[in-house]
PDB file of C-alpha atoms in Angstrom:
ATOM      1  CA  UNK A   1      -5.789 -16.392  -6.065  1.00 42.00           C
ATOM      2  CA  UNK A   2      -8.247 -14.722  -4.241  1.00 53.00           C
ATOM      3  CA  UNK A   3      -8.316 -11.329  -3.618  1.00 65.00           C
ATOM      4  CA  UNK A   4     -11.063  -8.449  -2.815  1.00 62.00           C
ATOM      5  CA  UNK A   5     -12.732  -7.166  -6.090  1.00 63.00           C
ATOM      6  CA  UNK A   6     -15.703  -4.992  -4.657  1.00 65.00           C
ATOM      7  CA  UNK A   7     -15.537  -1.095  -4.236  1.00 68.00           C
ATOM      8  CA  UNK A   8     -13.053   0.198  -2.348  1.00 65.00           C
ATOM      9  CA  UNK A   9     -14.523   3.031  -0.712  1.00 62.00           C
ATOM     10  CA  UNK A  10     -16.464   0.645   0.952  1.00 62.00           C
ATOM     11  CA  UNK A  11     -13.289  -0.446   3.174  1.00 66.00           C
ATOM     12  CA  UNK A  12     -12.439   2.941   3.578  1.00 60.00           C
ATOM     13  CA  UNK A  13     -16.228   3.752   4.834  1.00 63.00           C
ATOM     14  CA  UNK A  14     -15.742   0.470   6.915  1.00 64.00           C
ATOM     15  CA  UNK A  15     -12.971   1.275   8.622  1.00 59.00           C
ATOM     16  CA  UNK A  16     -13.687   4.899   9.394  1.00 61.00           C
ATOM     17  CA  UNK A  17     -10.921   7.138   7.860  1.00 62.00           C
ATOM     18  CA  UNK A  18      -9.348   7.450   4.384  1.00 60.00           C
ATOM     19  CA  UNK A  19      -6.903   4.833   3.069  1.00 62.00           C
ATOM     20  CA  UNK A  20      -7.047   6.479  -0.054  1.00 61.00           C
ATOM     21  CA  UNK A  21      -7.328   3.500  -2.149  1.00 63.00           C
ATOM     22  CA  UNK A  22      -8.144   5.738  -5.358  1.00 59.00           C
ATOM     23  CA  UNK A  23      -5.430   7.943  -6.026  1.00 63.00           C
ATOM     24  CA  UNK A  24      -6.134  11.228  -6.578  1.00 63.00           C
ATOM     25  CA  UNK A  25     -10.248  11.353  -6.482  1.00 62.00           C
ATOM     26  CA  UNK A  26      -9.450  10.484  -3.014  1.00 57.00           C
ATOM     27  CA  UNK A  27      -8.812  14.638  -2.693  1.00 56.00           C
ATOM     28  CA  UNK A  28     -11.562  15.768  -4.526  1.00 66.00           C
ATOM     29  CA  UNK A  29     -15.486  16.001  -3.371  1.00 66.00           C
ATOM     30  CA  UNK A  30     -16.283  13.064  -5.503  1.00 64.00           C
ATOM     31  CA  UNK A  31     -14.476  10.779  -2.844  1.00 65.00           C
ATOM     32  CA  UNK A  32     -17.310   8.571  -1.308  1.00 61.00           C
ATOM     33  CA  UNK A  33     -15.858   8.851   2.173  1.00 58.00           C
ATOM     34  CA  UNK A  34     -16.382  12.446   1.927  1.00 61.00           C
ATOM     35  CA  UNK A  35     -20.445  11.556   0.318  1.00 63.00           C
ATOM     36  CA  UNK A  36     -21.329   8.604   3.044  1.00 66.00           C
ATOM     37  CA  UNK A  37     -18.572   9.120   5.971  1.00 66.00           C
ATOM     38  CA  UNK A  38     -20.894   6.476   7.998  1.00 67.00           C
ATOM     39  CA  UNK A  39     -20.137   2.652   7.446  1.00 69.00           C
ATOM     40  CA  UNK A  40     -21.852   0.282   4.671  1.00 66.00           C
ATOM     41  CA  UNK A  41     -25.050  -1.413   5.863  1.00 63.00           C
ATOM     42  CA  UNK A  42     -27.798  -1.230   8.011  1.00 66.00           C
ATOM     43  CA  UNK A  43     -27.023   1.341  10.861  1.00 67.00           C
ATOM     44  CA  UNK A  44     -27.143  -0.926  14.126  1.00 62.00           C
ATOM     45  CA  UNK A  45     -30.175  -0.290  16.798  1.00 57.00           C
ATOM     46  CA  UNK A  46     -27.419   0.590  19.260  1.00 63.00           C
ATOM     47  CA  UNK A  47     -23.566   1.151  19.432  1.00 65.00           C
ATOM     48  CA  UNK A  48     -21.831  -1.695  20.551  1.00 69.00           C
ATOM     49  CA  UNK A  49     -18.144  -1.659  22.594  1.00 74.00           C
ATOM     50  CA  UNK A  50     -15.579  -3.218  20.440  1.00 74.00           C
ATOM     51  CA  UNK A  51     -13.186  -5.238  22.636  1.00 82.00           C
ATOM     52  CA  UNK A  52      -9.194  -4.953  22.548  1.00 83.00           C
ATOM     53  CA  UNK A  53      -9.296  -8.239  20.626  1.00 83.00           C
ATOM     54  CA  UNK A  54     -11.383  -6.268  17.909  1.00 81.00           C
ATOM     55  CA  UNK A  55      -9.086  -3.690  17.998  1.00 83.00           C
ATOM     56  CA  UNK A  56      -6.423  -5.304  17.264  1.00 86.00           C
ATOM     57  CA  UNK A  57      -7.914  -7.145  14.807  1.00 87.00           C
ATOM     58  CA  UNK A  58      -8.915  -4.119  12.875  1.00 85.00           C
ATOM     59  CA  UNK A  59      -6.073  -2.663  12.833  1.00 87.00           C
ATOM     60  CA  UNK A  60      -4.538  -5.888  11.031  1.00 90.00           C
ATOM     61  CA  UNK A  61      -7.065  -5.507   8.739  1.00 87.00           C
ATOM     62  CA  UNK A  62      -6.998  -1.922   7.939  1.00 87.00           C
ATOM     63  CA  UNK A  63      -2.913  -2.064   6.788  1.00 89.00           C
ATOM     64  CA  UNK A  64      -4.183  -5.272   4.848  1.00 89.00           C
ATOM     65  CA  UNK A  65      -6.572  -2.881   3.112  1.00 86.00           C
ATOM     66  CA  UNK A  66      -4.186  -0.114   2.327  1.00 86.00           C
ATOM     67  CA  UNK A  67      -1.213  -2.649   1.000  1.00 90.00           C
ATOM     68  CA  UNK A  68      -4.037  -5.037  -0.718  1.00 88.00           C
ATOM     69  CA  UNK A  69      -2.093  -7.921   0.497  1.00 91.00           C
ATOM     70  CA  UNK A  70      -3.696 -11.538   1.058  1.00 89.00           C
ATOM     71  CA  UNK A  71      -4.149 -12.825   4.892  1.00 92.00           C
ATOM     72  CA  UNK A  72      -1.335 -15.524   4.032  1.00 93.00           C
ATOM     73  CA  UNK A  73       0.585 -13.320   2.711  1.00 93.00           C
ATOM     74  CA  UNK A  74       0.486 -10.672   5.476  1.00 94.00           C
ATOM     75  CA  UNK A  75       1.421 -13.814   8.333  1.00 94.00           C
ATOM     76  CA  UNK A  76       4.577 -14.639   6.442  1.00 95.00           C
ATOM     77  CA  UNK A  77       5.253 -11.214   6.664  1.00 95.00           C
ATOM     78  CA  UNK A  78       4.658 -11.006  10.353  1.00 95.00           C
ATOM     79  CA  UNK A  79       6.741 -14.514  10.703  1.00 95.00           C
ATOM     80  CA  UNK A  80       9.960 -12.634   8.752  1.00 96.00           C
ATOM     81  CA  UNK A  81       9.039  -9.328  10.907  1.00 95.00           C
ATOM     82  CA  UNK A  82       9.783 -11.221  14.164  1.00 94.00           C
ATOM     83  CA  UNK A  83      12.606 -13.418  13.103  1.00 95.00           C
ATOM     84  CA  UNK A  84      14.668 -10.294  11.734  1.00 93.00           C
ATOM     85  CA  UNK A  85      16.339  -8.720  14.549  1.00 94.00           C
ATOM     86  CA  UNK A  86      15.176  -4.927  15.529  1.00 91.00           C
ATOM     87  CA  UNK A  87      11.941  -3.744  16.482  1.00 92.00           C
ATOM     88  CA  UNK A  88       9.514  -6.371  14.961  1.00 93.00           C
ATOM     89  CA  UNK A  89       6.606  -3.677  14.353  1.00 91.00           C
ATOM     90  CA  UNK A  90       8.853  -1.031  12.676  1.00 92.00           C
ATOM     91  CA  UNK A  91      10.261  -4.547  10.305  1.00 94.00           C
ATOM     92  CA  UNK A  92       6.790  -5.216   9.276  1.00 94.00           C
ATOM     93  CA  UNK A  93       6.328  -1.560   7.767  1.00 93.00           C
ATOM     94  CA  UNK A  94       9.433  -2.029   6.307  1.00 93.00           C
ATOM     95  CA  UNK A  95       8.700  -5.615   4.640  1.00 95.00           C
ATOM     96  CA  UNK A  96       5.180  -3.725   3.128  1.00 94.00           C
ATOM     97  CA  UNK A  97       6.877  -0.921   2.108  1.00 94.00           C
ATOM     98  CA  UNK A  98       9.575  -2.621   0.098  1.00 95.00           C
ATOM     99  CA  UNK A  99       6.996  -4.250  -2.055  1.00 96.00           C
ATOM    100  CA  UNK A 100       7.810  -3.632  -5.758  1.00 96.00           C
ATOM    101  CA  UNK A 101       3.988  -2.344  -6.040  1.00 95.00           C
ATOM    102  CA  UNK A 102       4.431  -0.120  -2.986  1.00 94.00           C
ATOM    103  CA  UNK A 103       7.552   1.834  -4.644  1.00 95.00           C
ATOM    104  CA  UNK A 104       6.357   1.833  -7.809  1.00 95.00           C
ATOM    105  CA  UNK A 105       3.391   4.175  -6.284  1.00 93.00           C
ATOM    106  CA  UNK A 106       5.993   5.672  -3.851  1.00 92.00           C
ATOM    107  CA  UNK A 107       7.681   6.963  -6.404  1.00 94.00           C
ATOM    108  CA  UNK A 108       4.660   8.470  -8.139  1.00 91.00           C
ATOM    109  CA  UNK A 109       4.566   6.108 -11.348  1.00 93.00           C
ATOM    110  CA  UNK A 110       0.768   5.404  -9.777  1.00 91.00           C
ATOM    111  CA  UNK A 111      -2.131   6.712  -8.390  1.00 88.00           C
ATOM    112  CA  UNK A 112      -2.766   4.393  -6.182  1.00 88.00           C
ATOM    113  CA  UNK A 113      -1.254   0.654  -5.480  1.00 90.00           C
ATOM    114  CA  UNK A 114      -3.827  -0.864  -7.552  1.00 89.00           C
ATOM    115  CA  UNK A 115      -2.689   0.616 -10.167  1.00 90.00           C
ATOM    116  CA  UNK A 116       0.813   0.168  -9.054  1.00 93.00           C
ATOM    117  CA  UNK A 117      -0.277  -3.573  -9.331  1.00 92.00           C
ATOM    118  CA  UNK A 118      -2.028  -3.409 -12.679  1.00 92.00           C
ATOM    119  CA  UNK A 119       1.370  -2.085 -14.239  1.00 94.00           C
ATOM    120  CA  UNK A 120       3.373  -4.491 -13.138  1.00 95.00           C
ATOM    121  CA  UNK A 121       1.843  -7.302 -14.228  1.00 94.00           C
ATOM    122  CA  UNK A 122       1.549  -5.549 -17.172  1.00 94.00           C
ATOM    123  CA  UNK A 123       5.195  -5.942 -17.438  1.00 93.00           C
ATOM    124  CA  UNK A 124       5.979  -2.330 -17.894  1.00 95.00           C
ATOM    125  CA  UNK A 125       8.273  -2.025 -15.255  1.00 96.00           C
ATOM    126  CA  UNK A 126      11.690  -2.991 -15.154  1.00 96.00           C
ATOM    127  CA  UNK A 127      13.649  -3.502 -11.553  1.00 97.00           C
ATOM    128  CA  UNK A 128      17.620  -3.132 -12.425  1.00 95.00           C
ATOM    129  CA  UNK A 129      17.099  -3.083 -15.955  1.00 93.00           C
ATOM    130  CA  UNK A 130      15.142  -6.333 -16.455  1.00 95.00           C
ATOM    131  CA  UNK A 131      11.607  -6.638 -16.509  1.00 96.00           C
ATOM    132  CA  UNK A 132      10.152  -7.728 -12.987  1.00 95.00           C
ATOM    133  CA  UNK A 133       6.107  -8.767 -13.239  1.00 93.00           C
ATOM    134  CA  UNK A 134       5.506  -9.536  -9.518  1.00 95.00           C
ATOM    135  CA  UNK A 135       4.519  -7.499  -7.666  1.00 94.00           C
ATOM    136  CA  UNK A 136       4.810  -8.619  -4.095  1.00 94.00           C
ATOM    137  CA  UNK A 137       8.809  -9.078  -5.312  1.00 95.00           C
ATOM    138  CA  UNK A 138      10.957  -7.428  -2.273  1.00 95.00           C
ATOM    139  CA  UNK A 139      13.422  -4.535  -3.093  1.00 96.00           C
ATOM    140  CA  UNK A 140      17.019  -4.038  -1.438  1.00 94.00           C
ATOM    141  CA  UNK A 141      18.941  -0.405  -1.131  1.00 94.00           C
ATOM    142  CA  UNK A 142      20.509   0.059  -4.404  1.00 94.00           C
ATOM    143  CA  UNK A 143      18.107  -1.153  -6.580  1.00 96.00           C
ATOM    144  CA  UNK A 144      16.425   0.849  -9.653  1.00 96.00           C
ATOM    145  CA  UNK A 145      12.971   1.168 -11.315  1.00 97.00           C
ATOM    146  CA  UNK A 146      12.555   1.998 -14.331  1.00 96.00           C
ATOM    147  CA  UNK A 147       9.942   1.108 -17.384  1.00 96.00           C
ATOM    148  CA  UNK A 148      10.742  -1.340 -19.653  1.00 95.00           C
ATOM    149  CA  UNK A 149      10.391  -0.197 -23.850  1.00 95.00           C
ATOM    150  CA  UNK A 150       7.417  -1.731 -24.143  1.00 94.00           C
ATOM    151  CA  UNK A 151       6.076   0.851 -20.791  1.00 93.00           C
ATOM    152  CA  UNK A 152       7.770   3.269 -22.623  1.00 93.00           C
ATOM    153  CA  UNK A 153       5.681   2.990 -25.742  1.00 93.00           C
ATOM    154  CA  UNK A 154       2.848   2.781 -23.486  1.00 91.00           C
ATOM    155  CA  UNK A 155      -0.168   6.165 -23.459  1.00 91.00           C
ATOM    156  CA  UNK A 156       0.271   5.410 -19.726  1.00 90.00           C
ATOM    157  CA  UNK A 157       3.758   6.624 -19.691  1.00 92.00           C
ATOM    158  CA  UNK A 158       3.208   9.687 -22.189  1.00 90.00           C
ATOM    159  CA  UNK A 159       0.254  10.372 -19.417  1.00 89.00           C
ATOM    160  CA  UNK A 160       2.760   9.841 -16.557  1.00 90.00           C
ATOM    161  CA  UNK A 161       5.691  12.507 -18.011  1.00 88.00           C
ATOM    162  CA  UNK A 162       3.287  14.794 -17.782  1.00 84.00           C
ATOM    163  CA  UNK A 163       1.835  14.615 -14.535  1.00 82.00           C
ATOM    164  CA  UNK A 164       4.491  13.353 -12.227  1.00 85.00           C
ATOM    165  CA  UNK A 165       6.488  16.539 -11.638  1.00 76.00           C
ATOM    166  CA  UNK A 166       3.992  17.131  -9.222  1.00 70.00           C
ATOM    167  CA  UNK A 167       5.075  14.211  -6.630  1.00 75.00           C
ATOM    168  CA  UNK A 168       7.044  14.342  -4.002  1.00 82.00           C
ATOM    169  CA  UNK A 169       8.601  10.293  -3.151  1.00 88.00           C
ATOM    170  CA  UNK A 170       9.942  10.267   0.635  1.00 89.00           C
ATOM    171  CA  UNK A 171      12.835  10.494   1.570  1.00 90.00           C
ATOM    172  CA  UNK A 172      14.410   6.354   1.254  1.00 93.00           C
ATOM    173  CA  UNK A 173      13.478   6.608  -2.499  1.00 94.00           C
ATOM    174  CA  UNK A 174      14.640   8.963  -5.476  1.00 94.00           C
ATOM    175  CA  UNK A 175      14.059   9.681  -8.569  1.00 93.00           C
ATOM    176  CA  UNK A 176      15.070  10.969 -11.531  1.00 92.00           C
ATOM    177  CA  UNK A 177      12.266  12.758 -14.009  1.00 90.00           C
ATOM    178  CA  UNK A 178      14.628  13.183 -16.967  1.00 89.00           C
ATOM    179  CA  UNK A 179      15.408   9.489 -17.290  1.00 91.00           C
ATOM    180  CA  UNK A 180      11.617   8.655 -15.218  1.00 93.00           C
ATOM    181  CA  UNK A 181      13.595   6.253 -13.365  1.00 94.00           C
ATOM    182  CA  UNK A 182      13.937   5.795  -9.504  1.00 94.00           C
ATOM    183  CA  UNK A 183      16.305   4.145  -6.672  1.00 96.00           C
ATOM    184  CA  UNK A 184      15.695   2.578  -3.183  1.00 95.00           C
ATOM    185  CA  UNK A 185      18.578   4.563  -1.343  1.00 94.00           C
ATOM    186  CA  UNK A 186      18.114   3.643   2.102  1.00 92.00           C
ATOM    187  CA  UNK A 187      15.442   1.417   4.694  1.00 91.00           C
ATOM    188  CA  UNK A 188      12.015   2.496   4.517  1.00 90.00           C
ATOM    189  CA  UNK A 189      11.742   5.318   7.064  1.00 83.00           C
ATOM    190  CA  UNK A 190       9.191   4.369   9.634  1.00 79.00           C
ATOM    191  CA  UNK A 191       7.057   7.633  10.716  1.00 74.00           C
ATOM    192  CA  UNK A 192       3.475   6.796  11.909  1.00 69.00           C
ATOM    193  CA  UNK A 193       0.560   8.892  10.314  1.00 63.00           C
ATOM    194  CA  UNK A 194       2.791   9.470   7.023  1.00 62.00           C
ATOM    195  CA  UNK A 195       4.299   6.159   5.853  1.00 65.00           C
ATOM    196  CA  UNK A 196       1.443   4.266   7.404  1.00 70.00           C
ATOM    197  CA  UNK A 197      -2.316   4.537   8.539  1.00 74.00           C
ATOM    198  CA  UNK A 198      -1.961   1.659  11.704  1.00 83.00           C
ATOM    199  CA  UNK A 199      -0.329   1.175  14.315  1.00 86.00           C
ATOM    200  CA  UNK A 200       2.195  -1.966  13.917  1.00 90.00           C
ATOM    201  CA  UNK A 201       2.752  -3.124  17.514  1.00 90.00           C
ATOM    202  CA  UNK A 202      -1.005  -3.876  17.585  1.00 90.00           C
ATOM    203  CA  UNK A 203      -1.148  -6.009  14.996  1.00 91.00           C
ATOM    204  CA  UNK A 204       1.787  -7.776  16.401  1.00 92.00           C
ATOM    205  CA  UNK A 205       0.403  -7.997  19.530  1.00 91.00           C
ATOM    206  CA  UNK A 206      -3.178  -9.667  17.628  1.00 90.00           C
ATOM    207  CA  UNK A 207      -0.784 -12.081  15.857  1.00 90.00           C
ATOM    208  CA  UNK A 208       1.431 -13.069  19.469  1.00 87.00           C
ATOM    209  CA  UNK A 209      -1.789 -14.209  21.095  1.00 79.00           C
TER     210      UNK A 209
END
């Protein structure tokens, strides 16, 4: 399957703002948005006006960016967003947020959803107490992350123990640092600018056209 494999402050330099992509260097000076705020390339002779079209296209692409989710994948999820009853922009956020990669990084057991991704198909974490290696898998209220014994074993996890106490998972998730397991307790809470970097009704809008 393809998927983008290039550096990834490049799509934060491309689309203008942080989508902190690498974890914690994201905060330091190292960060190369911080270096080389202006976009990759060749700056252009002259500034062009981006139509609404292009607007709303890069918004689409931007949450593709910070999820890392495929363009097939992301129309299913706009095709479940509108078929679900409710607000169809605030059911998209909560289709990306439920993603077993998303709350494994929610929940602070990753830097970054890379990483979040790299774990679970390392088949260190377990959803319910059974190991779950997919990481575009869906979540419900009620269910429970955990590591499996073979995470536990892991130096990632000795790492982990040590650093975690210092995040803070929102308010849908908890978790529980003596056992290092968490628990979706309610909906993904929809709050633009801290649960998400876009604005959802555009990109349903670019998709309705």
């Amino acid at each position: 399957m393809a998927r983008y494999t290039g550096p990834v402050c490049r799509l934060c330099r491309r689309h203008g703002e942080k989508l902190f992509l690498k974890g914690e260097r994201c905060f330091t000076p190292k960060c190369a948005f911080e270096r080389r705020p202006n976009p990759p390339g060749p700056r252009p002779a002259r500034r062009r006006k981006i139509s609404d079209r292009g607007l709303q296209l890069r918004e689409k692409q931007r949450a593709r960016a910070s999820y890392g989710v495929l363009e097939k994948q992301f129309v299913r999820y706009y095709k479940e967003a509108i078929r679900r009853p409710g607000v169809s922009g605030e059911n998209l956020v909560r289709l990306l947020e439920t993603r077993l990669d998303n709350i494994v990084y929610r929940l602070g057991f990753a830097d970054s959803r890379a990483q979040a991704r790299q774990i679970v198909r390392h088949g260190l974490i377990a959803v319910n107490g059974k190991k779950l290696d997919i990481p575009s898998a869906h979540l419900k209220e009620g269910d429970t992350v955990s590591f499996t014994p073979r995470g536990q074993r892991s130096e990632f996890f000795k790492i982990l123990q040590e650093n975690i106490k210092s995040k803070n998972p929102p308010t849908w998730l908890s978790l529980d640092l003596a056992s290092m397991t968490g628990k979706v307790t309610a909906p993904p809470a929809v709050i633009p600018g801290e649960t998400h970097l876009f604005n959802e009704n555009v990109i349903i809008e670019y998709y309705s056209r």
